[in-house]
Amino acid sequence: MATQERQIPERLMADSSLPSAEPARAGFYWATLEDGTEVIAEYRAIASRKNEKAWFRYESADPTVDKVPRALDVVVTAYRKASREAVDEALRRELTVSEQCDAAYAQWRDSCRNWDGYRQVELPERRRLKVGEKVKVGSLSDCVVVAVYEDGQAVAVQSTLVRSETSVRKVDVWHWTQVERLEPPRPSSFSSPRIRHALSFSPADVDSVLSRVVKWN
């Protein structure tokens, strides 16, 4: 963990009348700030001042970069013990999109029951997807391809997940048969809406068919 520190503001070091909560032991706590909000902060020694301690909060301008300690520029009025889980969550950085893709792919391969069947389904060039393409996967929202694996057989798709009043972007991996281009190529003169509908399958349909292929072989 990096140890870059920001200097303690002079107003906090010079004015001894300001309220200051000081734990007997260094460590991580839930710290109550002047405005009443609580944050995970560390009470620790100041590298440049021997035998002096101050409150530090771990921050990063980029959520995917490791957080570094920065001295709080507001007074801590109270503190209470923080659990290991709360501290780990406060210090954890977000995964990059590339890391999310690799993690999702590893999870998908571990849980994929029909991989042998999937590999027997030839991937047509017209269905080969590229990074950056907008696609449709079931009822997921705002889907875009962010990575491809196994020569296009597996596709990592980033979509929007809505939770209460917030939304987050998540990455899942799918077999190419479960991913459709949002704007498919123009159909030939021999195709019709009825035929295209008959040739469309849900993920459950694909799994069922592939299970039978593996069983027969």
mmCIF file of C-alpha atoms in Angstrom:
data_model
loop_
_atom_site.group_PDB
_atom_site.id
_atom_site.type_symbol
_atom_site.label_atom_id
_atom_site.label_comp_id
_atom_site.label_asym_id
_atom_site.label_seq_id
_atom_site.Cartn_x
_atom_site.Cartn_y
_atom_site.Cartn_z
ATOM 1 C CA MET A 1 0.000 0.000 0.000
ATOM 2 C CA ALA A 2 1.382 3.418 -0.935
ATOM 3 C CA THR A 3 2.161 5.816 1.917
ATOM 4 C CA GLN A 4 1.787 9.203 0.266
ATOM 5 C CA GLU A 5 0.504 11.747 2.779
ATOM 6 C CA ARG A 6 -1.018 15.192 2.505
ATOM 7 C CA GLN A 7 0.097 17.779 5.049
ATOM 8 C CA ILE A 8 -2.236 18.462 7.952
ATOM 9 C CA PRO A 9 -3.974 21.844 7.410
ATOM 10 C CA GLU A 10 -2.440 24.549 9.618
ATOM 11 C CA ARG A 11 -5.844 25.527 11.051
ATOM 12 C CA LEU A 12 -6.216 22.064 12.539
ATOM 13 C CA MET A 13 -2.727 21.922 14.016
ATOM 14 C CA ALA A 14 -2.590 25.420 15.468
ATOM 15 C CA ASP A 15 -6.034 25.778 17.041
ATOM 16 C CA SER A 16 -6.100 23.546 20.123
ATOM 17 C CA SER A 17 -9.666 24.648 20.885
ATOM 18 C CA LEU A 18 -11.062 22.602 17.992
ATOM 19 C CA PRO A 19 -12.684 19.350 19.179
ATOM 20 C CA SER A 20 -10.607 16.315 18.308
ATOM 21 C CA ALA A 21 -11.383 12.665 18.978
ATOM 22 C CA GLU A 22 -8.176 10.734 19.590
ATOM 23 C CA PRO A 23 -8.270 6.949 20.104
ATOM 24 C CA ALA A 24 -5.800 5.401 22.515
ATOM 25 C CA ARG A 25 -4.619 3.025 19.786
ATOM 26 C CA ALA A 26 -3.816 3.529 16.125
ATOM 27 C CA GLY A 27 -6.008 1.717 13.625
ATOM 28 C CA PHE A 28 -9.094 1.942 11.440
ATOM 29 C CA TYR A 29 -12.345 3.339 12.814
ATOM 30 C CA TRP A 30 -15.708 4.664 11.758
ATOM 31 C CA ALA A 31 -14.952 8.382 12.151
ATOM 32 C CA THR A 32 -17.710 10.974 12.581
ATOM 33 C CA LEU A 33 -16.925 14.237 10.775
ATOM 34 C CA GLU A 34 -18.035 17.780 11.612
ATOM 35 C CA ASP A 35 -21.095 17.530 9.367
ATOM 36 C CA GLY A 36 -22.230 14.316 11.064
ATOM 37 C CA THR A 37 -21.259 11.909 8.274
ATOM 38 C CA GLU A 38 -19.327 8.731 9.049
ATOM 39 C CA VAL A 39 -16.355 7.485 7.036
ATOM 40 C CA ILE A 40 -13.781 4.744 7.440
ATOM 41 C CA ALA A 41 -10.558 6.482 8.492
ATOM 42 C CA GLU A 42 -7.226 5.452 9.951
ATOM 43 C CA TYR A 43 -5.739 7.049 13.059
ATOM 44 C CA ARG A 44 -1.997 6.693 12.567
ATOM 45 C CA ALA A 45 1.407 8.242 13.052
ATOM 46 C CA ILE A 46 2.470 11.161 10.856
ATOM 47 C CA ALA A 47 5.614 10.159 8.975
ATOM 48 C CA SER A 48 7.145 13.644 9.149
ATOM 49 C CA ARG A 49 6.315 14.272 12.829
ATOM 50 C CA LYS A 50 7.615 11.802 15.376
ATOM 51 C CA ASN A 51 5.192 10.704 18.110
ATOM 52 C CA GLU A 52 2.287 12.617 16.515
ATOM 53 C CA LYS A 53 -0.815 11.003 15.058
ATOM 54 C CA ALA A 54 -3.617 12.189 12.788
ATOM 55 C CA TRP A 55 -6.671 10.937 10.913
ATOM 56 C CA PHE A 56 -6.249 9.699 7.336
ATOM 57 C CA ARG A 57 -8.794 8.622 4.754
ATOM 58 C CA TYR A 58 -7.892 6.379 1.804
ATOM 59 C CA GLU A 59 -8.865 7.884 -1.555
ATOM 60 C CA SER A 60 -8.195 7.624 -5.281
ATOM 61 C CA ALA A 61 -9.264 9.833 -8.183
ATOM 62 C CA ASP A 62 -9.674 6.685 -10.301
ATOM 63 C CA PRO A 63 -11.765 3.960 -8.615
ATOM 64 C CA THR A 64 -9.718 1.246 -10.383
ATOM 65 C CA VAL A 65 -6.411 2.508 -8.904
ATOM 66 C CA ASP A 66 -5.197 1.564 -5.414
ATOM 67 C CA LYS A 67 -6.262 4.100 -2.804
ATOM 68 C CA VAL A 68 -3.672 6.118 -0.874
ATOM 69 C CA PRO A 69 -3.929 7.724 2.588
ATOM 70 C CA ARG A 70 -4.677 11.446 2.676
ATOM 71 C CA ALA A 71 -4.926 13.493 5.847
ATOM 72 C CA LEU A 72 -8.467 14.556 6.686
ATOM 73 C CA ASP A 73 -8.921 18.321 6.439
ATOM 74 C CA VAL A 74 -11.913 18.292 8.790
ATOM 75 C CA VAL A 75 -12.163 17.560 12.490
ATOM 76 C CA VAL A 76 -13.186 14.098 13.676
ATOM 77 C CA THR A 77 -15.668 14.569 16.508
ATOM 78 C CA ALA A 78 -16.220 10.915 17.431
ATOM 79 C CA TYR A 79 -15.183 7.402 16.468
ATOM 80 C CA ARG A 80 -16.229 3.793 16.901
ATOM 81 C CA LYS A 81 -14.795 0.396 16.084
ATOM 82 C CA ALA A 82 -14.900 -0.687 12.425
ATOM 83 C CA SER A 83 -15.235 -4.324 11.363
ATOM 84 C CA ARG A 84 -12.670 -6.008 9.141
ATOM 85 C CA GLU A 85 -15.304 -6.310 6.398
ATOM 86 C CA ALA A 86 -16.063 -2.567 6.502
ATOM 87 C CA VAL A 87 -12.364 -1.686 6.336
ATOM 88 C CA ASP A 88 -11.713 -4.074 3.440
ATOM 89 C CA GLU A 89 -14.662 -2.605 1.531
ATOM 90 C CA ALA A 90 -13.421 0.959 2.111
ATOM 91 C CA LEU A 91 -9.902 0.137 0.893
ATOM 92 C CA ARG A 92 -10.916 -2.055 -2.041
ATOM 93 C CA ARG A 93 -10.489 -0.658 -5.516
ATOM 94 C CA GLU A 94 -12.845 -1.482 -8.368
ATOM 95 C CA LEU A 95 -11.785 -3.977 -11.015
ATOM 96 C CA THR A 96 -10.877 -2.637 -14.434
ATOM 97 C CA VAL A 97 -13.098 -3.717 -17.329
ATOM 98 C CA SER A 98 -10.353 -6.108 -18.461
ATOM 99 C CA GLU A 99 -10.172 -7.668 -14.993
ATOM 100 C CA GLN A 100 -13.971 -7.938 -14.857
ATOM 101 C CA CYS A 101 -13.942 -9.734 -18.220
ATOM 102 C CA ASP A 102 -11.292 -12.262 -17.159
ATOM 103 C CA ALA A 103 -13.087 -12.947 -13.864
ATOM 104 C CA ALA A 104 -16.452 -13.374 -15.609
ATOM 105 C CA TYR A 105 -14.918 -15.688 -18.227
ATOM 106 C CA ALA A 106 -13.280 -17.875 -15.571
ATOM 107 C CA GLN A 107 -16.574 -18.103 -13.681
ATOM 108 C CA TRP A 108 -18.492 -18.911 -16.867
ATOM 109 C CA ARG A 109 -16.089 -21.725 -17.854
ATOM 110 C CA ASP A 110 -16.252 -23.229 -14.365
ATOM 111 C CA SER A 111 -20.050 -23.253 -14.391
ATOM 112 C CA CYS A 112 -20.602 -24.094 -18.071
ATOM 113 C CA ARG A 113 -22.227 -27.529 -18.233
ATOM 114 C CA ASN A 114 -22.485 -27.676 -22.029
ATOM 115 C CA TRP A 115 -19.024 -26.538 -23.122
ATOM 116 C CA ASP A 116 -18.417 -29.658 -25.237
ATOM 117 C CA GLY A 117 -21.755 -29.110 -26.923
ATOM 118 C CA TYR A 118 -21.056 -25.414 -27.429
ATOM 119 C CA ARG A 119 -17.765 -26.177 -29.182
ATOM 120 C CA GLN A 120 -19.583 -28.373 -31.710
ATOM 121 C CA VAL A 121 -21.734 -25.454 -32.856
ATOM 122 C CA GLU A 122 -19.841 -23.808 -35.721
ATOM 123 C CA LEU A 123 -19.550 -20.037 -35.491
ATOM 124 C CA PRO A 124 -20.615 -18.412 -38.798
ATOM 125 C CA GLU A 125 -18.524 -15.434 -39.838
ATOM 126 C CA ARG A 126 -21.643 -13.260 -40.009
ATOM 127 C CA ARG A 127 -22.250 -13.947 -36.301
ATOM 128 C CA ARG A 128 -18.682 -13.212 -35.227
ATOM 129 C CA LEU A 129 -18.769 -10.260 -32.818
ATOM 130 C CA LYS A 130 -16.183 -7.565 -32.202
ATOM 131 C CA VAL A 131 -15.318 -5.470 -29.163
ATOM 132 C CA GLY A 132 -17.404 -2.303 -29.109
ATOM 133 C CA GLU A 133 -20.449 -3.711 -30.901
ATOM 134 C CA LYS A 134 -23.848 -3.065 -29.347
ATOM 135 C CA VAL A 135 -25.747 -6.297 -28.813
ATOM 136 C CA LYS A 136 -28.872 -7.801 -27.286
ATOM 137 C CA VAL A 137 -28.793 -10.446 -24.541
ATOM 138 C CA GLY A 138 -32.226 -11.385 -23.236
ATOM 139 C CA SER A 139 -33.733 -8.477 -21.301
ATOM 140 C CA LEU A 140 -30.408 -6.905 -20.271
ATOM 141 C CA SER A 141 -30.020 -3.151 -20.879
ATOM 142 C CA ASP A 142 -27.345 -1.169 -22.753
ATOM 143 C CA CYS A 143 -25.332 -4.223 -23.822
ATOM 144 C CA VAL A 144 -21.955 -3.834 -25.522
ATOM 145 C CA VAL A 145 -19.213 -6.377 -26.318
ATOM 146 C CA VAL A 146 -16.086 -5.752 -24.217
ATOM 147 C CA ALA A 147 -14.078 -8.926 -24.922
ATOM 148 C CA VAL A 148 -14.193 -12.199 -26.869
ATOM 149 C CA TYR A 149 -12.709 -15.574 -25.916
ATOM 150 C CA GLU A 150 -12.179 -18.984 -27.524
ATOM 151 C CA ASP A 151 -11.929 -17.514 -31.030
ATOM 152 C CA GLY A 152 -15.310 -15.826 -30.650
ATOM 153 C CA GLN A 153 -17.162 -18.752 -29.049
ATOM 154 C CA ALA A 154 -17.468 -16.878 -25.731
ATOM 155 C CA VAL A 155 -18.455 -13.204 -25.607
ATOM 156 C CA ALA A 156 -18.029 -10.835 -22.644
ATOM 157 C CA VAL A 157 -20.880 -8.328 -22.544
ATOM 158 C CA GLN A 158 -21.132 -5.250 -20.334
ATOM 159 C CA SER A 159 -24.673 -4.239 -19.381
ATOM 160 C CA THR A 160 -26.448 -1.866 -16.999
ATOM 161 C CA LEU A 161 -27.864 -3.266 -13.769
ATOM 162 C CA VAL A 162 -30.380 -1.026 -12.007
ATOM 163 C CA ARG A 163 -30.546 -1.268 -8.206
ATOM 164 C CA SER A 164 -33.043 0.958 -6.417
ATOM 165 C CA GLU A 165 -32.160 4.481 -7.570
ATOM 166 C CA THR A 166 -28.627 3.654 -8.728
ATOM 167 C CA SER A 167 -27.280 1.797 -11.739
ATOM 168 C CA VAL A 168 -23.995 -0.056 -12.207
ATOM 169 C CA ARG A 169 -22.221 -1.553 -15.195
ATOM 170 C CA LYS A 170 -21.553 -5.286 -14.914
ATOM 171 C CA VAL A 171 -19.827 -7.844 -17.132
ATOM 172 C CA ASP A 172 -21.111 -11.333 -17.958
ATOM 173 C CA VAL A 173 -19.857 -13.931 -20.425
ATOM 174 C CA TRP A 174 -22.189 -15.704 -22.860
ATOM 175 C CA HIS A 175 -21.936 -18.222 -25.680
ATOM 176 C CA TRP A 176 -22.224 -16.510 -29.064
ATOM 177 C CA THR A 177 -25.606 -18.208 -29.698
ATOM 178 C CA GLN A 178 -27.050 -16.193 -26.789
ATOM 179 C CA VAL A 179 -25.843 -12.822 -28.099
ATOM 180 C CA GLU A 180 -27.478 -10.950 -30.982
ATOM 181 C CA ARG A 181 -26.362 -7.822 -32.776
ATOM 182 C CA LEU A 182 -28.554 -4.885 -31.877
ATOM 183 C CA GLU A 183 -28.677 -3.937 -35.544
ATOM 184 C CA PRO A 184 -28.344 -7.228 -37.482
ATOM 185 C CA PRO A 185 -27.165 -7.285 -41.106
ATOM 186 C CA ARG A 186 -29.785 -6.562 -43.735
ATOM 187 C CA PRO A 187 -31.690 -9.820 -44.478
ATOM 188 C CA SER A 188 -31.457 -11.406 -47.911
ATOM 189 C CA SER A 189 -34.419 -11.446 -50.305
ATOM 190 C CA PHE A 190 -35.082 -15.101 -49.388
ATOM 191 C CA SER A 191 -35.648 -14.428 -45.694
ATOM 192 C CA SER A 192 -38.846 -13.364 -43.975
ATOM 193 C CA PRO A 193 -39.857 -12.229 -40.454
ATOM 194 C CA ARG A 194 -41.561 -15.602 -39.896
ATOM 195 C CA ILE A 195 -38.409 -17.544 -40.798
ATOM 196 C CA ARG A 196 -36.186 -15.285 -38.675
ATOM 197 C CA HIS A 197 -38.544 -15.733 -35.709
ATOM 198 C CA ALA A 198 -38.485 -19.508 -36.157
ATOM 199 C CA LEU A 199 -34.674 -19.506 -36.077
ATOM 200 C CA SER A 200 -34.359 -17.441 -32.888
ATOM 201 C CA PHE A 201 -33.656 -19.281 -29.636
ATOM 202 C CA SER A 202 -33.571 -18.368 -25.967
ATOM 203 C CA PRO A 203 -30.558 -19.292 -23.777
ATOM 204 C CA ALA A 204 -32.650 -22.097 -22.217
ATOM 205 C CA ASP A 205 -33.456 -23.502 -25.684
ATOM 206 C CA VAL A 206 -29.771 -23.517 -26.629
ATOM 207 C CA ASP A 207 -28.741 -25.285 -23.409
ATOM 208 C CA SER A 208 -31.429 -27.938 -23.957
ATOM 209 C CA VAL A 209 -30.337 -28.651 -27.532
ATOM 210 C CA LEU A 210 -26.648 -28.774 -26.656
ATOM 211 C CA SER A 211 -27.296 -31.140 -23.751
ATOM 212 C CA ARG A 212 -28.912 -33.554 -26.206
ATOM 213 C CA VAL A 213 -25.982 -33.217 -28.633
ATOM 214 C CA VAL A 214 -23.507 -34.150 -25.904
ATOM 215 C CA LYS A 215 -25.704 -37.071 -24.758
ATOM 216 C CA TRP A 216 -26.078 -38.496 -28.280
ATOM 217 C CA ASN A 217 -22.335 -38.277 -28.910
#
